[in-house]
Amino acid sequence: MNPTVIVTGASNGIGKAIAKVFASNYFNVVLADVDEENGFLLQDELLSEGRQAQFIRCDVSDPKSIQNLVKETLKRYSTIDVLINNAGISEFIRPDELSVEKWDQILNTNLRASFLLTREVVPHMKKTKKGSVVNIASTRAIMSEKNSEAYAASKGGLQALTHAQAVSHSKENITVNCISPGWIHTGDYNQLRDIDHEQHPSKRVGKPEDVARACLFLTDPENDFINGENLVMDGGMTRKMIYEH
Ligand code: NAP
C-alpha cells in the first residue's frame, strides 16, 4: 500500500512543488489549501499523470477545518504517514499598525496550525508505528527586515515547536524536523536579476523544488536519525557577513 502525505498550502508555490515530488515518489498526496481553484487544477494534473492526489479544502487557522481534513484523508486513503506543515501567510505591517486580530491571524495560520494538525495526525501515525512531520519555518526566525514582528515570531515559534514535538512524539516513533528557507522564488525565475543570484554564496536564488527535495529526504524512514533538527536552506545567506566597509 502506498504511503500517504498531507501537504498544507499545496495549491501554490513551495507546497505545490512538495506535492509534486511526493506524488512522483508514489505517495498518495492530500492537497490541503484554501485556494480551491488551483488545488483542484493540481489534483487533475497529478491524476492525469497517473499519480494519486486528492484536494481537500482546509483553512489551517480553523481548528474544525483541521479536524475535517484528517477525517476526510482517512476516509480516502486510510493511513497518514507524512505531514508537511507548509501553509503560511507572510504579511509585513508596521508594529504600530498591527492589530490584535491580524497578529492572531498570522500566528494561528503559521504556528498554531502546525501544533493542532500534528496533534490530530499523531494518533493515526501511531497505528502504523511510524511517521514523519516537517514544519516549514523561515530564516526570518533568526534575522529580520523591519515590520516583520508577527511573521518572525511565528517562524521562531515553529523552530521551537519542532524540537518540542520531536521529543514528545519519540514514543510513537515519529520524527519532527523543520526547514528554514531563505529566498525561494515562487514566481517567474527568469525575471530575477543577476544581483538577486550573485549575492548568495550559492550564486542563485532558491527554487520551490529545493525545499521539496529536502522534505522527501527528511521524511525518508532511512533518515530517522535526523530528528528535532532545523535545516537552513538559504544558499548560504545567513552565513555571510554583511558589515559594510
Ligand atoms: P504561497 O505561494 O503564498 O503559497 C501558500 C499557500 O498557502 C497558498 O496556496 C495559500 O492560499 C495557502 N494558504 C494561506 N493561508 C492558508 C490557510 N489559512 N489555510 C490553508 N492554506 C492557506 O507561499 P510560499 O512562498 O509557497 O510559502 C510556503 C511556506 O514557506 C510558508 O509557510 C512561508 O512562510 C514559507 N517560506 C517561504 C519563503 C519564500 O521565499 N517563498 C521563504 C521562507 C519561508 P492563498 O494563495 O489563497 O492565500
Short mmCIF file of C-alpha atoms and ligand atoms in Angstrom, two decimals:
data_model
loop_
_atom_site.label_atom_id
_atom_site.label_comp_id
_atom_site.label_asym_id
_atom_site.label_seq_id
_atom_site.Cartn_x
_atom_site.Cartn_y
_atom_site.Cartn_z
CA MET A 1 0.00 0.00 0.00
CA ASN A 2 1.36 3.43 -0.92
CA PRO A 3 2.10 5.84 1.94
CA THR A 4 0.03 8.99 2.34
CA VAL A 5 1.26 12.55 2.80
CA ILE A 6 -0.74 15.64 3.74
CA VAL A 7 0.75 18.87 2.35
CA THR A 8 -0.81 22.11 3.59
CA GLY A 9 -0.66 25.16 1.36
CA ALA A 10 -0.31 22.76 -1.59
CA SER A 11 -2.18 24.80 -4.21
CA ASN A 12 0.69 27.22 -4.91
CA GLY A 13 4.38 27.94 -4.53
CA ILE A 14 6.53 25.71 -2.36
CA GLY A 15 3.64 23.47 -1.28
CA LYS A 16 2.82 22.69 -4.92
CA ALA A 17 6.42 21.58 -5.56
CA ILE A 18 6.35 19.45 -2.39
CA ALA A 19 3.11 17.80 -3.51
CA LYS A 20 4.58 17.03 -6.93
CA VAL A 21 7.77 15.49 -5.59
CA PHE A 22 5.88 13.18 -3.19
CA ALA A 23 3.40 12.25 -5.94
CA SER A 24 6.21 11.22 -8.26
CA ASN A 25 7.63 9.12 -5.43
CA TYR A 26 4.42 7.07 -5.29
CA PHE A 27 2.73 8.73 -2.33
CA ASN A 28 -0.99 9.33 -2.09
CA VAL A 29 -0.94 13.12 -1.83
CA VAL A 30 -3.56 15.13 0.02
CA LEU A 31 -3.53 18.73 -1.19
CA ALA A 32 -4.86 20.89 1.65
CA ASP A 33 -5.41 24.57 0.96
CA VAL A 34 -7.93 27.42 0.96
CA ASP A 35 -7.31 28.01 -2.77
CA GLU A 36 -9.79 25.57 -4.30
CA GLU A 37 -9.27 26.58 -7.91
CA ASN A 38 -5.53 25.92 -8.03
CA GLY A 39 -5.87 22.95 -5.67
CA PHE A 40 -8.29 21.13 -7.99
CA LEU A 41 -6.14 22.08 -11.02
CA LEU A 42 -3.11 20.45 -9.37
CA GLN A 43 -5.18 17.41 -8.38
CA ASP A 44 -6.28 16.98 -12.02
CA GLU A 45 -2.73 17.47 -13.32
CA LEU A 46 -1.36 14.79 -10.99
CA LEU A 47 -4.20 12.35 -11.74
CA SER A 48 -3.65 12.81 -15.49
CA GLU A 49 0.00 11.77 -14.92
CA GLY A 50 -1.18 8.56 -13.21
CA ARG A 51 -0.37 9.82 -9.69
CA GLN A 52 -2.58 9.65 -6.61
CA ALA A 53 -3.89 13.01 -5.38
CA GLN A 54 -6.92 14.45 -3.62
CA PHE A 55 -7.65 18.11 -2.94
CA ILE A 56 -9.36 18.76 0.40
CA ARG A 57 -10.29 22.34 1.27
CA CYS A 58 -8.79 23.27 4.63
CA ASP A 59 -8.30 26.57 6.39
CA VAL A 60 -5.46 25.69 8.75
CA SER A 61 -6.25 28.65 11.02
CA ASP A 62 -9.58 26.97 11.88
CA PRO A 63 -9.36 24.00 14.32
CA LYS A 64 -12.59 22.45 12.96
CA SER A 65 -11.28 22.59 9.41
CA ILE A 66 -8.12 20.77 10.58
CA GLN A 67 -10.21 18.01 12.17
CA ASN A 68 -12.21 17.69 8.97
CA LEU A 69 -9.00 17.43 6.90
CA VAL A 70 -7.78 14.46 8.93
CA LYS A 71 -11.21 12.77 8.85
CA GLU A 72 -11.50 13.15 5.07
CA THR A 73 -7.91 11.99 4.50
CA LEU A 74 -8.52 8.78 6.45
CA LYS A 75 -11.79 8.18 4.58
CA ARG A 76 -9.93 8.48 1.26
CA TYR A 77 -6.59 6.77 1.99
CA SER A 78 -6.89 5.09 5.44
CA THR A 79 -3.35 5.92 6.70
CA ILE A 80 -1.32 9.10 7.24
CA ASP A 81 2.44 8.58 7.07
CA VAL A 82 3.87 12.04 6.46
CA LEU A 83 2.69 15.56 7.27
CA ILE A 84 4.19 18.71 5.76
CA ASN A 85 3.03 21.84 7.61
CA ASN A 86 3.75 24.35 4.85
CA ALA A 87 0.74 26.73 4.66
CA GLY A 88 1.69 30.20 5.75
CA ILE A 89 0.95 33.87 5.23
CA SER A 90 3.68 36.48 5.04
CA GLU A 91 2.42 39.95 5.82
CA PHE A 92 4.66 42.79 6.88
CA ILE A 93 2.94 45.50 8.89
CA ARG A 94 4.33 48.37 10.96
CA PRO A 95 4.18 47.44 14.67
CA ASP A 96 2.04 50.50 15.47
CA GLU A 97 -0.46 49.40 12.82
CA LEU A 98 -0.50 45.67 13.59
CA SER A 99 -3.92 44.88 15.09
CA VAL A 100 -4.52 42.11 17.61
CA GLU A 101 -6.78 40.43 15.02
CA LYS A 102 -4.03 40.45 12.37
CA TRP A 103 -1.42 39.20 14.88
CA ASP A 104 -3.77 36.32 15.80
CA GLN A 105 -4.46 35.51 12.14
CA ILE A 106 -0.75 35.27 11.29
CA LEU A 107 0.15 33.29 14.42
CA ASN A 108 -2.85 30.98 14.10
CA THR A 109 -2.08 30.22 10.44
CA ASN A 110 1.69 29.93 10.62
CA LEU A 111 2.22 28.46 14.09
CA ARG A 112 -0.87 27.19 15.92
CA ALA A 113 -1.97 25.21 12.85
CA SER A 114 1.22 23.13 12.90
CA PHE A 115 0.64 22.22 16.54
CA LEU A 116 -3.04 21.37 16.03
CA LEU A 117 -2.63 19.40 12.81
CA THR A 118 0.33 17.40 14.12
CA ARG A 119 -1.62 16.61 17.31
CA GLU A 120 -4.58 15.47 15.22
CA VAL A 121 -2.44 13.27 12.96
CA VAL A 122 -0.21 11.60 15.57
CA PRO A 123 -2.79 9.05 16.84
CA HIS A 124 -3.17 7.76 13.27
CA MET A 125 0.59 7.57 12.62
CA LYS A 126 0.87 5.71 15.91
CA LYS A 127 -1.28 2.89 14.49
CA THR A 128 1.35 2.19 11.80
CA LYS A 129 4.14 2.68 14.39
CA LYS A 130 5.97 5.30 12.30
CA GLY A 131 5.59 8.74 10.87
CA SER A 132 7.31 11.94 9.98
CA VAL A 133 6.46 15.63 10.18
CA VAL A 134 8.19 18.63 8.59
CA ASN A 135 7.35 22.20 9.58
CA ILE A 136 8.26 24.92 7.09
CA ALA A 137 9.72 27.82 9.06
CA SER A 138 11.98 30.58 7.64
CA THR A 139 15.36 32.23 8.11
CA ARG A 140 13.24 35.14 9.34
CA ALA A 141 13.10 33.18 12.60
CA ILE A 142 16.67 34.34 13.23
CA MET A 143 17.09 37.55 11.18
CA SER A 144 14.78 40.40 10.24
CA GLU A 145 13.78 43.21 7.99
CA LYS A 146 11.59 45.83 9.62
CA ASN A 147 7.84 45.34 10.14
CA SER A 148 8.02 41.55 10.34
CA GLU A 149 7.15 41.05 14.04
CA ALA A 150 4.22 38.65 13.64
CA TYR A 151 5.79 36.62 10.82
CA ALA A 152 9.19 36.39 12.56
CA ALA A 153 7.55 35.38 15.84
CA SER A 154 5.50 32.68 14.10
CA LYS A 155 8.57 31.21 12.41
CA GLY A 156 10.71 31.38 15.56
CA GLY A 157 7.86 29.60 17.32
CA LEU A 158 7.86 26.91 14.64
CA GLN A 159 11.56 26.19 15.18
CA ALA A 160 10.95 25.81 18.92
CA LEU A 161 7.76 23.81 18.40
CA THR A 162 9.70 21.40 16.20
CA HIS A 163 12.17 20.24 18.85
CA ALA A 164 9.43 20.05 21.47
CA GLN A 165 7.33 17.84 19.19
CA ALA A 166 10.32 15.65 18.28
CA VAL A 167 10.86 14.84 21.94
CA SER A 168 7.13 14.39 22.78
CA HIS A 169 6.44 12.10 19.83
CA SER A 170 9.56 9.97 20.09
CA LYS A 171 7.48 7.38 21.97
CA GLU A 172 5.30 7.00 18.87
CA ASN A 173 8.35 6.62 16.59
CA ILE A 174 7.59 9.89 14.80
CA THR A 175 10.33 12.27 13.68
CA VAL A 176 9.68 16.01 13.56
CA ASN A 177 12.04 18.37 11.75
CA CYS A 178 11.80 21.82 10.29
CA ILE A 179 13.18 23.54 7.21
CA SER A 180 14.04 27.23 7.27
CA PRO A 181 14.16 28.51 3.70
CA GLY A 182 15.67 31.81 2.69
CA TRP A 183 14.61 33.40 -0.61
CA ILE A 184 12.65 30.81 -2.57
CA HIS A 185 11.31 32.32 -5.77
CA THR A 186 7.77 31.10 -6.46
CA GLY A 187 7.19 33.39 -9.46
CA ASP A 188 8.90 33.53 -12.85
CA TYR A 189 12.55 32.58 -12.19
CA ASN A 190 13.62 34.21 -15.48
CA GLN A 191 12.58 37.64 -14.19
CA LEU A 192 15.26 37.59 -11.47
CA ARG A 193 18.24 39.95 -11.83
CA ASP A 194 21.93 38.96 -11.74
CA ILE A 195 22.32 40.71 -8.38
CA ASP A 196 19.50 38.59 -6.93
CA HIS A 197 21.51 35.45 -7.68
CA GLU A 198 25.05 36.79 -7.18
CA GLN A 199 24.53 37.97 -3.58
CA HIS A 200 24.02 34.36 -2.49
CA PRO A 201 27.14 32.30 -1.66
CA SER A 202 25.47 29.58 -3.78
CA LYS A 203 25.17 32.15 -6.62
CA ARG A 204 21.50 31.57 -7.14
CA VAL A 205 18.07 32.25 -5.64
CA GLY A 206 16.27 29.20 -4.25
CA LYS A 207 13.54 27.27 -6.06
CA PRO A 208 10.47 25.52 -4.58
CA GLU A 209 11.95 22.20 -5.73
CA ASP A 210 14.94 22.76 -3.41
CA VAL A 211 12.60 22.66 -0.42
CA ALA A 212 10.57 19.80 -1.88
CA ARG A 213 13.59 17.51 -2.22
CA ALA A 214 14.63 18.30 1.36
CA CYS A 215 11.15 17.33 2.60
CA LEU A 216 11.46 13.98 0.87
CA PHE A 217 14.90 13.42 2.39
CA LEU A 218 13.84 14.35 5.94
CA THR A 219 10.77 12.12 5.86
CA ASP A 220 12.53 9.05 4.43
CA PRO A 221 12.36 6.37 7.18
CA GLU A 222 16.05 5.59 6.44
CA ASN A 223 16.91 9.12 7.63
CA ASP A 224 15.17 8.89 11.01
CA PHE A 225 18.41 9.67 12.86
CA ILE A 226 17.76 13.31 11.89
CA ASN A 227 15.21 14.43 14.46
CA GLY A 228 14.20 17.76 16.04
CA GLU A 229 16.54 19.46 13.57
CA ASN A 230 16.27 22.74 11.70
CA LEU A 231 17.62 22.60 8.14
CA VAL A 232 18.52 26.06 6.85
CA MET A 233 18.18 26.31 3.05
CA ASP A 234 19.20 29.80 2.01
CA GLY A 235 22.14 29.48 -0.39
CA GLY A 236 24.43 30.48 2.48
CA MET A 237 22.88 33.91 3.17
CA THR A 238 22.69 33.53 6.97
CA ARG A 239 26.38 32.53 6.99
CA LYS A 240 27.52 35.61 5.05
CA MET A 241 28.93 38.60 6.95
CA ILE A 242 27.43 41.84 5.69
CA TYR A 243 29.36 44.58 7.53
CA GLU A 244 29.81 47.50 5.18
CA HIS A 245 33.36 48.78 4.70
P1 NAP B 1 2.45 30.95 -1.29
O1 NAP B 1 2.95 30.91 -2.67
O2 NAP B 1 1.66 32.16 -0.84
O3 NAP B 1 1.59 29.64 -1.01
C1 NAP B 1 0.98 29.45 0.22
C2 NAP B 1 -0.29 28.65 0.03
O4 NAP B 1 -0.92 28.52 1.33
C3 NAP B 1 -1.31 29.37 -0.86
O5 NAP B 1 -1.97 28.44 -1.70
C4 NAP B 1 -2.28 29.99 0.14
O6 NAP B 1 -3.57 30.19 -0.39
C5 NAP B 1 -2.28 28.89 1.20
N1 NAP B 1 -2.83 29.36 2.47
C6 NAP B 1 -2.76 30.61 3.03
N2 NAP B 1 -3.45 30.64 4.19
C7 NAP B 1 -3.97 29.40 4.37
C8 NAP B 1 -4.79 28.83 5.35
N3 NAP B 1 -5.25 29.54 6.40
N4 NAP B 1 -5.14 27.52 5.23
C9 NAP B 1 -4.71 26.78 4.17
N5 NAP B 1 -3.95 27.28 3.19
C10 NAP B 1 -3.57 28.58 3.28
O7 NAP B 1 3.66 30.84 -0.24
P2 NAP B 1 5.11 30.13 -0.40
O8 NAP B 1 6.09 31.20 -0.74
O9 NAP B 1 4.99 28.93 -1.24
O10 NAP B 1 5.39 29.74 1.12
C11 NAP B 1 5.07 28.45 1.64
C12 NAP B 1 5.66 28.37 3.06
O11 NAP B 1 7.07 28.61 3.01
C13 NAP B 1 5.08 29.43 4.01
O12 NAP B 1 4.95 28.87 5.30
C14 NAP B 1 6.15 30.50 4.01
O13 NAP B 1 6.15 31.27 5.20
C15 NAP B 1 7.40 29.65 3.89
N6 NAP B 1 8.56 30.36 3.36
C16 NAP B 1 8.57 30.86 2.10
C17 NAP B 1 9.70 31.51 1.63
C18 NAP B 1 9.80 32.06 0.24
O14 NAP B 1 10.79 32.76 -0.07
N7 NAP B 1 8.85 31.79 -0.65
C19 NAP B 1 10.81 31.70 2.46
C20 NAP B 1 10.75 31.19 3.75
C21 NAP B 1 9.63 30.52 4.19
P3 NAP B 1 -3.90 31.68 -0.98
O15 NAP B 1 -2.92 31.92 -2.10
O16 NAP B 1 -5.33 31.58 -1.42
O17 NAP B 1 -3.69 32.63 0.19
#
